[in-house]
Tab-separated table of C-alpha atoms in Angstrom:
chain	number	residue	atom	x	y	z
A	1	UNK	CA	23.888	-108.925	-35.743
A	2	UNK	CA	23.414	-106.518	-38.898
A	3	UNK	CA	26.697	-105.381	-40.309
A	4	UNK	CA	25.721	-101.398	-38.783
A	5	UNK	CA	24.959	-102.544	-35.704
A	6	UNK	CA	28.612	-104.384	-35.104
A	7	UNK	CA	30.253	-101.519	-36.696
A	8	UNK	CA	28.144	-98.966	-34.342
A	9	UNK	CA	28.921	-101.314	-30.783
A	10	UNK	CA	32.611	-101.214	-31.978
A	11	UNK	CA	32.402	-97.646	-32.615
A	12	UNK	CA	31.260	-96.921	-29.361
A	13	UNK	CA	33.452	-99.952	-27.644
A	14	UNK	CA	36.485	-97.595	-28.983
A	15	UNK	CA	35.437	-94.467	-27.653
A	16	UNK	CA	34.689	-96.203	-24.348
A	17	UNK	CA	37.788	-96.957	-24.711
A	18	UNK	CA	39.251	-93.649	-25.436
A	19	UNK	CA	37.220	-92.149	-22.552
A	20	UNK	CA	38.706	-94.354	-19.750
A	21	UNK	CA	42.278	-93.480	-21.210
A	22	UNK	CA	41.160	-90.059	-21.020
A	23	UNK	CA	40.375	-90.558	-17.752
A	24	UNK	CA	43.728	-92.003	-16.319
A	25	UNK	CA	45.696	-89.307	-18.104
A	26	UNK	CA	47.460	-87.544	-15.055
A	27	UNK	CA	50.365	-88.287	-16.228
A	28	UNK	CA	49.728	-87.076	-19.758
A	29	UNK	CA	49.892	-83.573	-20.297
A	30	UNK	CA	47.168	-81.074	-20.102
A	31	UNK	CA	47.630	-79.852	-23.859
A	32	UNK	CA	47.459	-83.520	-25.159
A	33	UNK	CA	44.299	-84.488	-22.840
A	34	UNK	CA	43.027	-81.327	-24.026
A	35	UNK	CA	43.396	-82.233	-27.685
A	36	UNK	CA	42.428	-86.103	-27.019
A	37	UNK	CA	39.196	-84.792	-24.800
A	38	UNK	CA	38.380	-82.566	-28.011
A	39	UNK	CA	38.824	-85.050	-30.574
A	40	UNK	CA	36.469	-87.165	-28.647
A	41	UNK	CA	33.697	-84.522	-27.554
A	42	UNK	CA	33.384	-84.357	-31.310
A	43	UNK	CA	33.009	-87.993	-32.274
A	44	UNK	CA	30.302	-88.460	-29.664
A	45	UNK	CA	28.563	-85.122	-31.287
A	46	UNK	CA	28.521	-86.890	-34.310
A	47	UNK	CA	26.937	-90.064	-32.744
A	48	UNK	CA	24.436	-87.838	-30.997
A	49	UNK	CA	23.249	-86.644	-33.707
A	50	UNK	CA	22.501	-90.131	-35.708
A	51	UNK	CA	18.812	-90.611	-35.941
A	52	UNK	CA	19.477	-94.564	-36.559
A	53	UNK	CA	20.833	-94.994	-33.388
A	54	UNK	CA	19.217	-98.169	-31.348
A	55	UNK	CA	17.632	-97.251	-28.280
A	56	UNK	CA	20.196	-99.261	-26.289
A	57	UNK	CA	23.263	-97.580	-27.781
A	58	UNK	CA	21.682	-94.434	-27.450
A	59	UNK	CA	21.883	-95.046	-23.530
A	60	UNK	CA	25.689	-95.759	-24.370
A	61	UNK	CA	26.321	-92.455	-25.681
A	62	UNK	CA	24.681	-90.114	-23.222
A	63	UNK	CA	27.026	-91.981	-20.704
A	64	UNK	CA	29.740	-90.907	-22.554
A	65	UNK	CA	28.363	-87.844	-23.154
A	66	UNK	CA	28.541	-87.153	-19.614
A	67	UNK	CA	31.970	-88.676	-19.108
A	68	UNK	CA	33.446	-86.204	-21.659
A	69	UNK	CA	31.985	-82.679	-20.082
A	70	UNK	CA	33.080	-83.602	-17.143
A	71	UNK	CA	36.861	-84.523	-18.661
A	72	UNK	CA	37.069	-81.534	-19.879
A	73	UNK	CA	35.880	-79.839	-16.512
A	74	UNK	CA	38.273	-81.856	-15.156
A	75	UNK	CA	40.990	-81.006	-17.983
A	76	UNK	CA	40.398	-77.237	-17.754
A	77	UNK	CA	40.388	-77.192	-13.895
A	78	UNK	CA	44.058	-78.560	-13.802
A	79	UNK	CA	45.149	-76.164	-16.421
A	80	UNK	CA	43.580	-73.124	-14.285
A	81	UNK	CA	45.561	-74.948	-11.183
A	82	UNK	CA	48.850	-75.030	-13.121
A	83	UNK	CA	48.009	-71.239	-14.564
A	84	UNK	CA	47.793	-70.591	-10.187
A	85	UNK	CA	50.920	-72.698	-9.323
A	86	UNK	CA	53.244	-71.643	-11.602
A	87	UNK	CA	52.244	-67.861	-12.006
A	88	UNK	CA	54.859	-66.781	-9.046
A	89	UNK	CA	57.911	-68.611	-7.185
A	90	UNK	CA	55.285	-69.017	-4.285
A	91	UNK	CA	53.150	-70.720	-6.292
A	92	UNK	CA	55.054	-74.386	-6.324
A	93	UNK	CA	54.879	-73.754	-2.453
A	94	UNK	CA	51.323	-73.603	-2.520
A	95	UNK	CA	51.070	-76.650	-4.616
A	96	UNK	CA	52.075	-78.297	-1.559
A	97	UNK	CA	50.225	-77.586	0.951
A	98	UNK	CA	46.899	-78.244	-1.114
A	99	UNK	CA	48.127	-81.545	-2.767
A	100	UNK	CA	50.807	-82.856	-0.703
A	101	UNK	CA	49.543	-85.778	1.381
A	102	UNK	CA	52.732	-85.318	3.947
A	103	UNK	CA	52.159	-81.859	4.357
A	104	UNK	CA	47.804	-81.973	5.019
A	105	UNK	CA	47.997	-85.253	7.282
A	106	UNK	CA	45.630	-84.944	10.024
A	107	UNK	CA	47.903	-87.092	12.474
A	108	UNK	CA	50.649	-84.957	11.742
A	109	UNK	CA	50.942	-81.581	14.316
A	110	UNK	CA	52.990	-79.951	11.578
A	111	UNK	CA	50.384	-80.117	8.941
A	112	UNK	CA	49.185	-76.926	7.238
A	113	UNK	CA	45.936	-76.318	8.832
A	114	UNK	CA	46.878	-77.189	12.133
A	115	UNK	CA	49.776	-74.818	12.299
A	116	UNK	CA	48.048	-72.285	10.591
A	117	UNK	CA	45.003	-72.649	13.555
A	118	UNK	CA	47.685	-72.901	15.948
A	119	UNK	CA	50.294	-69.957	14.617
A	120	UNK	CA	48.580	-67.499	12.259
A	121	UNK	CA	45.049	-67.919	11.404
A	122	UNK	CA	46.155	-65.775	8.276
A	123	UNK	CA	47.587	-67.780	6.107
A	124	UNK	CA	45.311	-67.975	3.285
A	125	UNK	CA	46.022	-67.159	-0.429
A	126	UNK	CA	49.425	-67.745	-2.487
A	127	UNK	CA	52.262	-66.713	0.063
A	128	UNK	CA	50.812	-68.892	2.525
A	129	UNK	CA	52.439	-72.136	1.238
A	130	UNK	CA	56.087	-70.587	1.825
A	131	UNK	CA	55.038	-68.948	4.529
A	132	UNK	CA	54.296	-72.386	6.088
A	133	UNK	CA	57.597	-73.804	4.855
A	134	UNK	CA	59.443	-70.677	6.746
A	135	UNK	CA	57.830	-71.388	9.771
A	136	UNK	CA	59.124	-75.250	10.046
A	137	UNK	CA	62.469	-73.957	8.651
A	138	UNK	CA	62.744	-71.458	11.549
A	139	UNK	CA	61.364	-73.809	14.080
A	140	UNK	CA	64.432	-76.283	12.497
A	141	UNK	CA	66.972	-73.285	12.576
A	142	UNK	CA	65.941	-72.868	16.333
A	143	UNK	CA	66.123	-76.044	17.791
A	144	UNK	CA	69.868	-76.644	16.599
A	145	UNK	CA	70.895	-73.639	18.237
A	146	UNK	CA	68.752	-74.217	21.266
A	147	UNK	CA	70.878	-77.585	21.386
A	148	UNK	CA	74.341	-76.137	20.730
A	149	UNK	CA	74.155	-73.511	23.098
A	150	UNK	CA	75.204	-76.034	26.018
A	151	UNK	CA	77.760	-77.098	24.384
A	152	UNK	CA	81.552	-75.560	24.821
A	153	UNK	CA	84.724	-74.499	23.483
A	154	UNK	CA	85.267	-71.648	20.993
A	155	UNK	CA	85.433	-73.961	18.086
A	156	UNK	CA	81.731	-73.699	17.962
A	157	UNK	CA	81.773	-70.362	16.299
A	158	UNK	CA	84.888	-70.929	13.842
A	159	UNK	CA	83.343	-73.842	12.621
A	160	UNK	CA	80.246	-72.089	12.004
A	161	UNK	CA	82.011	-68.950	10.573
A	162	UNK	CA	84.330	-71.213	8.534
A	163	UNK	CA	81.360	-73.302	7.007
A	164	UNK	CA	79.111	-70.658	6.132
A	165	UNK	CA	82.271	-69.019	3.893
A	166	UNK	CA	82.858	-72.469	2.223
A	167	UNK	CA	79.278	-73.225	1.519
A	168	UNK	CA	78.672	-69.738	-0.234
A	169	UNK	CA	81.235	-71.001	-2.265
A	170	UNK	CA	79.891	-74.335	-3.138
A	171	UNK	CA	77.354	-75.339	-6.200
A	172	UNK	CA	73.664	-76.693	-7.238
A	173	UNK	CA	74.356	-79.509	-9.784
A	174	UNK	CA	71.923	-81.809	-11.625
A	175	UNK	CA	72.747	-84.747	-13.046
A	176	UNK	CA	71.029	-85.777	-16.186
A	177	UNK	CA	72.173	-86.869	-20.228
A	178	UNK	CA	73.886	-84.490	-22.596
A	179	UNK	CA	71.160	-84.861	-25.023
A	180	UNK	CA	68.642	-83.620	-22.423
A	181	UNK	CA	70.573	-81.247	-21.197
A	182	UNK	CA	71.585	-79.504	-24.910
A	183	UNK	CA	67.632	-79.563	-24.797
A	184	UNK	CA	67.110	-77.440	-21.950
A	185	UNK	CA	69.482	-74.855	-23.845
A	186	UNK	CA	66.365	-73.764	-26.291
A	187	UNK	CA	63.366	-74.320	-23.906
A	188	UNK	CA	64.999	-73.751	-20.085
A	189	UNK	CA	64.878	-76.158	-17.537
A	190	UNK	CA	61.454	-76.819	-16.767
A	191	UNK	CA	59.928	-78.723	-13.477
A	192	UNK	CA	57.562	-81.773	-14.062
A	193	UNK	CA	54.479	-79.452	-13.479
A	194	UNK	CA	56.115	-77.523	-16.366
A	195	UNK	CA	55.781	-80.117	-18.901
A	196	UNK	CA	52.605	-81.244	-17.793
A	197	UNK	CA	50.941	-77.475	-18.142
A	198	UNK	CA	53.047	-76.610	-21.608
A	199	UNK	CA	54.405	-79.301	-23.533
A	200	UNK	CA	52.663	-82.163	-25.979
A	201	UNK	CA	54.810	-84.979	-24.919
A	202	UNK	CA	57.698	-84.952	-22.392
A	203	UNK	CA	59.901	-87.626	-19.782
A	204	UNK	CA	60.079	-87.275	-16.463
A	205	UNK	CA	61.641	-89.193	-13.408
A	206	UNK	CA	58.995	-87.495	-11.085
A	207	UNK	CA	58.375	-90.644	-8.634
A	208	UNK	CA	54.445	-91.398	-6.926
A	209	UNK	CA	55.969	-90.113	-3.552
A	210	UNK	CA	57.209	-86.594	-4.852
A	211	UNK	CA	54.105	-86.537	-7.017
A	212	UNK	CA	51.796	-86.959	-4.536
A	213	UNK	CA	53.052	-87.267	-0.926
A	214	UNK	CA	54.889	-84.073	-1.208
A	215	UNK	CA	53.606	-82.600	-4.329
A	216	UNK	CA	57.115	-80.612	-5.439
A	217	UNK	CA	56.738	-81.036	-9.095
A	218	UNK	CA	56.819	-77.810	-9.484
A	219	UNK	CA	60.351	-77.507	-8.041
A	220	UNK	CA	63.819	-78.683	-9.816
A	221	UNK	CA	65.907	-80.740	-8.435
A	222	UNK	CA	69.662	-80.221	-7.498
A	223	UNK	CA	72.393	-81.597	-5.359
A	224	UNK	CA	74.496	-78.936	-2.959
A	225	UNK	CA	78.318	-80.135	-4.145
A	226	UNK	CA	82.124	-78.806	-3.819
A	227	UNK	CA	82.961	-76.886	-7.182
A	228	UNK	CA	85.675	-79.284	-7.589
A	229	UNK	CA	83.628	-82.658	-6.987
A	230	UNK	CA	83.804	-85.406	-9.079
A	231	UNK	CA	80.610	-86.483	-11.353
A	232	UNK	CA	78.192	-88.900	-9.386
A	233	UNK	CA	76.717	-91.769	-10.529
A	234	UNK	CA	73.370	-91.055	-10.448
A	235	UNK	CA	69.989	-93.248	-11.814
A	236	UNK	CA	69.423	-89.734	-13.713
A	237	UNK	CA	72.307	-90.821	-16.095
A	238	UNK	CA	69.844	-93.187	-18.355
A	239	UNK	CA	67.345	-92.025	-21.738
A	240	UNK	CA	63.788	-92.172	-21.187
A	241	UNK	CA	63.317	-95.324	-23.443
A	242	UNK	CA	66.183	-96.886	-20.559
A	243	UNK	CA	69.575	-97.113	-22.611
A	244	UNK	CA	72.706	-95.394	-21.366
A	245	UNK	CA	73.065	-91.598	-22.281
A	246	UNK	CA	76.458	-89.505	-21.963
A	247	UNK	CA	76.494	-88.351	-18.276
A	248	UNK	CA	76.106	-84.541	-17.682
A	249	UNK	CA	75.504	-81.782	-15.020
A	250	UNK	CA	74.285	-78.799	-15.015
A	251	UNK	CA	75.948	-76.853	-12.273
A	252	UNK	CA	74.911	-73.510	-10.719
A	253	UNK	CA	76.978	-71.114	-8.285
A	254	UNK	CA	74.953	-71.075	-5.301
A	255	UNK	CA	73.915	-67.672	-4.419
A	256	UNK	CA	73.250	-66.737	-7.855
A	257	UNK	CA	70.872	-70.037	-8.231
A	258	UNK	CA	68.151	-68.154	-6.382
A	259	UNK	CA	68.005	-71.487	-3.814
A	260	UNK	CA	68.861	-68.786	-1.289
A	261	UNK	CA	66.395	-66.368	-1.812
A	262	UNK	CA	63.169	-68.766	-3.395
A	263	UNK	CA	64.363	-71.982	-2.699
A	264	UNK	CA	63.989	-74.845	-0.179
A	265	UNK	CA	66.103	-77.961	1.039
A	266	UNK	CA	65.608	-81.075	2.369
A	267	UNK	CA	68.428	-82.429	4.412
A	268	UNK	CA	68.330	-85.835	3.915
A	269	UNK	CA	65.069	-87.735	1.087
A	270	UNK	CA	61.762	-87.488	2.716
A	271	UNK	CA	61.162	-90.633	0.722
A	272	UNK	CA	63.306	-93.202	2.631
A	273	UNK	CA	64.347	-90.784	5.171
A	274	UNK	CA	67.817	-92.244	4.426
A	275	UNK	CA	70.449	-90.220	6.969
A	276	UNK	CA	73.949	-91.842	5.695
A	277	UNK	CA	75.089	-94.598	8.341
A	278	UNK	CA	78.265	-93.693	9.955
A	279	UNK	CA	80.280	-96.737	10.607
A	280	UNK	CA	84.581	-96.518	12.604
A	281	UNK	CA	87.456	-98.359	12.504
A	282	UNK	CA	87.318	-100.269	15.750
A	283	UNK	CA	91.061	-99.324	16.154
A	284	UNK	CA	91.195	-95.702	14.892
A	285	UNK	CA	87.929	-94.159	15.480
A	286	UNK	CA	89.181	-91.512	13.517
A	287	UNK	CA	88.514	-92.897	10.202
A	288	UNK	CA	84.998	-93.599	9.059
A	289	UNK	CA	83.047	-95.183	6.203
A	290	UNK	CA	79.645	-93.804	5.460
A	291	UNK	CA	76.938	-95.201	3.582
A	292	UNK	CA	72.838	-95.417	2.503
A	293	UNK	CA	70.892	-98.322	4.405
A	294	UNK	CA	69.663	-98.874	0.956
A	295	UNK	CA	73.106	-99.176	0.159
A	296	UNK	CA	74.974	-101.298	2.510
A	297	UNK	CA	76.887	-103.263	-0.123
A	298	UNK	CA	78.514	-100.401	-1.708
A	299	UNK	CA	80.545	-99.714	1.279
A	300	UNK	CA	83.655	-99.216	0.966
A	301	UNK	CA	85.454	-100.462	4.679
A	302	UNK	CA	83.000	-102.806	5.548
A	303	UNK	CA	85.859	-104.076	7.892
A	304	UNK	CA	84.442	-100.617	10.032
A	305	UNK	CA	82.246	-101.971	12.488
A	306	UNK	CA	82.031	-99.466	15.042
A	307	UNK	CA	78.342	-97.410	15.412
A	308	UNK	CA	78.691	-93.671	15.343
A	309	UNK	CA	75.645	-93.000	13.671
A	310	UNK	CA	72.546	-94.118	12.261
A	311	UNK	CA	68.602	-92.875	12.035
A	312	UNK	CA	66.347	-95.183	13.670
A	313	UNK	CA	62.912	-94.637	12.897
A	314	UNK	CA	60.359	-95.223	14.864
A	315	UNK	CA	58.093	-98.301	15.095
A	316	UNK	CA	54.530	-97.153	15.263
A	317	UNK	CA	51.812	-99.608	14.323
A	318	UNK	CA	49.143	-98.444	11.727
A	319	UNK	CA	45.433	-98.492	12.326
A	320	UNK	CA	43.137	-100.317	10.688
A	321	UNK	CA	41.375	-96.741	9.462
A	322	UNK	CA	45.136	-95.826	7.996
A	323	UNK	CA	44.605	-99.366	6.261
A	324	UNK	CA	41.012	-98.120	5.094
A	325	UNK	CA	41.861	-94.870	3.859
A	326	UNK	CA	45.104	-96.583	1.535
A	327	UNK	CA	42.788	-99.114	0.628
A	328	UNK	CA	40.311	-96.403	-0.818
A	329	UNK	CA	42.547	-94.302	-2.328
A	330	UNK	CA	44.319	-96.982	-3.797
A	331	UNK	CA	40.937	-97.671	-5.125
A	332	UNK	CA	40.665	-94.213	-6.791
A	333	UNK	CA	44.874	-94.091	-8.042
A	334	UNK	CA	47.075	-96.342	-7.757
A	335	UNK	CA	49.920	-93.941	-7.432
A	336	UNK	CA	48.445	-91.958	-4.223
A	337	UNK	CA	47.832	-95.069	-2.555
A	338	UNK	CA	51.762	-95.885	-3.111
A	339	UNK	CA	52.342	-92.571	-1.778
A	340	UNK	CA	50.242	-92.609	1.189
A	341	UNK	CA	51.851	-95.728	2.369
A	342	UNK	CA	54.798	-94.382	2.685
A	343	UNK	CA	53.903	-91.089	4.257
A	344	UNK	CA	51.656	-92.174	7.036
A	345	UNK	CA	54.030	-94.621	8.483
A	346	UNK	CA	56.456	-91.394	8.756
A	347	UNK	CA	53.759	-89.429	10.254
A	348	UNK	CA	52.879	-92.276	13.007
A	349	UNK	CA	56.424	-92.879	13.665
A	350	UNK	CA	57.133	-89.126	13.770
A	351	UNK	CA	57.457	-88.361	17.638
A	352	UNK	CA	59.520	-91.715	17.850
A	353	UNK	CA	62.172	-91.137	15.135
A	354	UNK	CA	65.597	-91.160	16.696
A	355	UNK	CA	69.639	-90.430	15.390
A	356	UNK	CA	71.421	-93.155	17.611
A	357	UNK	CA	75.114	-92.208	18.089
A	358	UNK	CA	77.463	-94.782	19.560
A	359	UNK	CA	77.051	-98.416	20.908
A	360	UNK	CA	76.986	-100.028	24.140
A	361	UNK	CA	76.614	-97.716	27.530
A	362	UNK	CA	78.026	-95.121	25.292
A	363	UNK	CA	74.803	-95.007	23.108
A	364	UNK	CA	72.759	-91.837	23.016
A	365	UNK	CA	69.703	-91.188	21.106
A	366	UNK	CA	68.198	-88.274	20.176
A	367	UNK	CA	64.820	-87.222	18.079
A	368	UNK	CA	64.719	-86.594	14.247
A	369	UNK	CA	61.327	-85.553	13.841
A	370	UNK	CA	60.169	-84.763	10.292
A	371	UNK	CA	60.492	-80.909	11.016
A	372	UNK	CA	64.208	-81.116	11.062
A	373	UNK	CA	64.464	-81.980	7.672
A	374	UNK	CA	63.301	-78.569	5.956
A	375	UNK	CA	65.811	-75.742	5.474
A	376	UNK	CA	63.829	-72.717	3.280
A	377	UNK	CA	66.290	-69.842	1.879
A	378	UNK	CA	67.894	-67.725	3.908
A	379	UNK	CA	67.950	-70.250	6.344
A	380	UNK	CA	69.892	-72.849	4.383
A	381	UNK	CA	73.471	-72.138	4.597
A	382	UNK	CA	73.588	-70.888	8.348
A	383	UNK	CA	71.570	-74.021	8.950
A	384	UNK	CA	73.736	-76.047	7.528
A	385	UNK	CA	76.535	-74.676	9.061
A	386	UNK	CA	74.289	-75.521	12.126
A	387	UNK	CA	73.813	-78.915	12.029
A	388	UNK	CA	77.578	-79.832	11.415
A	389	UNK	CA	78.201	-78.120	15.069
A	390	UNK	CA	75.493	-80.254	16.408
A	391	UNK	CA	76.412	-83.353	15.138
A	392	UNK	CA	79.839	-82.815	15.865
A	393	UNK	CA	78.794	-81.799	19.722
A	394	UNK	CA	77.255	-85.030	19.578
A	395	UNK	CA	80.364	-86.991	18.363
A	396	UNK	CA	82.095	-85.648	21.439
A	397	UNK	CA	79.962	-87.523	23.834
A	398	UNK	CA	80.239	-90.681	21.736
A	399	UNK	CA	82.942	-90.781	19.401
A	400	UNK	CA	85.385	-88.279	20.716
A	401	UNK	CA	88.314	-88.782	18.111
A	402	UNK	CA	85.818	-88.239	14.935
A	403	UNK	CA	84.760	-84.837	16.744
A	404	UNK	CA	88.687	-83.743	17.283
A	405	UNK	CA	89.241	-84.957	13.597
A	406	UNK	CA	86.232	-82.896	12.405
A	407	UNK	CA	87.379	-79.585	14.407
A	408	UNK	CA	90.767	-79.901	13.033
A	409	UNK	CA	89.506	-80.369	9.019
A	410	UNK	CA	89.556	-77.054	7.123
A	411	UNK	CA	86.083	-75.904	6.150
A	412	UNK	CA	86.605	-77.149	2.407
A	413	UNK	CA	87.071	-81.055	3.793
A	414	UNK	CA	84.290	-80.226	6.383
A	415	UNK	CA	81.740	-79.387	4.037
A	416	UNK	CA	82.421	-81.968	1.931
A	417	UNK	CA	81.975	-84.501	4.857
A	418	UNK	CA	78.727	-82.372	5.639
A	419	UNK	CA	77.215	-83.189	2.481
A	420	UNK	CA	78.075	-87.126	2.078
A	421	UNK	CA	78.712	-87.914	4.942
A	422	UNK	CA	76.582	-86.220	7.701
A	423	UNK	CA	73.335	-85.384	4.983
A	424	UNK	CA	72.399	-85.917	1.621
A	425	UNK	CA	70.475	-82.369	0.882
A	426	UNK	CA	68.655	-81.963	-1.928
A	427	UNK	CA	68.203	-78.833	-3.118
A	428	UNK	CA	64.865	-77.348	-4.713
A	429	UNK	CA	64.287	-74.090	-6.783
A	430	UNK	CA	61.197	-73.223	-8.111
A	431	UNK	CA	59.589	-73.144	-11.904
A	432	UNK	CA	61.689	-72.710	-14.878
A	433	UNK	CA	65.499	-72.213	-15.010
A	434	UNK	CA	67.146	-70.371	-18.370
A	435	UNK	CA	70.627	-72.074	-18.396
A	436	UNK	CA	73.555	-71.562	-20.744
A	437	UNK	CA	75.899	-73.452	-22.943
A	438	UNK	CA	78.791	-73.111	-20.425
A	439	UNK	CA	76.571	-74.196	-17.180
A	440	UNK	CA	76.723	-77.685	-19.197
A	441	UNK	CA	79.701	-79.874	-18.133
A	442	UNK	CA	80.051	-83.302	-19.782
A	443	UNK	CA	81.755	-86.582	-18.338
């Protein structure tokens, strides 16, 4: 082979090249696939305009001709997307509904377009996404209350009133390193969609499931603590390249966070679904250990072996079409496979989640469905508030000294049991956050 002609087929061997990395940039931001996509639009120019080329390689480069325009139709759509999403705090919401594969499942009666053909045919445009996220927060709201209205004794209401005043009181706090964070002090805190629509490079913990099955990168990510909480040891603590930073938090008073105006929550990760396990002393019912399933060796009483709670989900069998459809979109990325795998199991298990309290012919069980996770603004802290009286009603059936214990705590030690030991919320605000020196608190 003549010396040009090897140097040519490598040429266009690397841009090939370039093209398919091009290609599986979603994780790359749209700035640097921009400036990659341009860089390479102009090297194939140049080629297309060699009058030496061999007929054969000349073939080569109208293919990747074609697989550059439509990179950069594909580059310039995302950036108009991002332009859409992250215009207004309804925008993230939005981003949702029209990417989230939990949220658009046809098997699911909660999906977007079937409660918007069932509800309100008018829910089109950008308010429609928190719109829909109202609704199931309502519907969530409602069914607590629809539950604890049978149940008696005054302490109902002075639990309720006593929660809601602690929990105005409490904090959003997100864990990360003290380098990152003294970052944020110049440029905000900024969501993963963010980064992707405005910076070069960036790091991100974003995972395929938030990514795609729900599609919240356009949200950040806090937990709902106690002022006076102690750090938590979080996976959030390490450096991008993997090596131990200096643990820090960024912490937020509540109602000025916005979480109660623009925000959302999820009680407990839609990811694992992972409801803390509520395990007794045998002897003193009283006292309880709680824990993660995924985390059953970090107890600490693993002597308790006493049931008074855990989520059972359900134990649907997928189709073969579910095992089609992951197959081809695993086919297409990798990552939205991973994420459908996880979501359609919840959706076809959905009607047949359960919270089991007790054991033996004291057992009860009652459904979890998927709606029941989602709190939305002004809903959050009464909602709350709500599901401590209901699983407290529910301890009184099963586990009658944990509800007298529970009654008798002050609203301080309730909440805090609320959110470790009854839920894990995790609280979402939308787009960027300016933060200041003396929201930063250090280990």
């Amino acid at each position: 082979m003549p010396a040009d002609t090897a140097a040519t087929a490598a040429t266009l061997g690397g841009l090939e090249a370039r093209l398919k990395e091009c290609a599986g940039g979603a994780d790359t931001s749209v700035v640097k696939r921009h400036t990659a996509i341009l860089h390479l639009d102009a090297d194939v120019e140049k080629l297309e305009n060699d009058p030496q080329l061999a007929p054969a390689d000349q073939q080569r480069v109208a293919g990747l001709r074609r697989g550059v325009d439509q990179q950069k139709a594909a580059v310039e759509a995302r950036a108009r997307q991002l332009d859409r999403y992250l215009a207004k705090d309804g925008g993230p919401y939005t981003m949702m509904v029209e990417n989230g594969l939990l949220w658009t499942d046809q098997y699911w009666p909660n999906a977007f377009a079937k409660m918007r053909e069932r509800l309100n045919p008018s829910w089109w445009g950008e308010a429609a996404g928190q719109a829909y996220f109202e609704k199931m927060s309502r519907q969530n709201v409602a069914g607590m209350r629809q539950d604890t209205s049978k149940v008696q004794g005054d302490w109902k209401q002075r639990m309720r009133d006593g929660l809601q005043d602690q929990l105005r009181r409490s904090v959003l706090r997100h864990y990360t390193t003290l380098r990152r964070a003294e970052l944020m002090l110049t440029g905000g805190m900024k969501t993963k969609a963010d980064l992707e629509h405005s910076e070069f490079d960036y790091d991100h913990n974003t995972s395929a499931f938030d990514e795609h099955g729900l599609s919240n990168s356009g949200f950040l990510f806090f937990f709902i603590e106690d002022p006076a909480a102690p750090f938590r040891d979080t996976r959030f603590k390490k450096e991008a390249d993997g090596t131990e930073g200096t643990p820090a938090r960024i912490t937020l008073g509540i109602q000025e966070s916005g979480l109660l105006s623009k925000g959302w929550v999820m009680l407990s990760d839609f990811a694992q679904r992972e409801y803390p396990t509520i395990m007794a002393d045998e002897n003193d019912p009283a006292q309880t250990d709680s824990f993660l399933p995924t985390r059953e060796d970090e107890r600490r009483h693993p002597e308790y072996q006493l049931l008074v709670r855990r989520f059972t989900p359900g134990r649907e069998t997928l189709t073969e079409a579910d095992v089609d459809t992951f197959m081809e979109l695993s086919e297409r990325d990798s990552t939205r496979g991973q994420a459908f795998s996880v979501v359609r199991p919840m959706v076809r298990n959905d009607a047949s989640n359960a919270m089991t309290y007790g054991a033996g012919p004291q057992q009860q069980n009652y459904p979890e469905p998927l709606v029941r996770n989602i709190l939305t603004g002004k809903d959050i802290i009464p909602g709350l508030a709500e599901r401590a009286v209901l699983e407290v009603s529910r301890f009184e059936q099963t586990t009658p000294q944990l509800a007298d214990r529970l009654k008798a705590m002050s609203p301080q030690a309730l909440m805090k049991f609320l959110l470790k030991d009854l839920l894990r919320p995790q609280a979402m605000l939308p787009r960027q956050l300016e933060i200041k020196r003396s929201d930063i608190e250090r280990r």
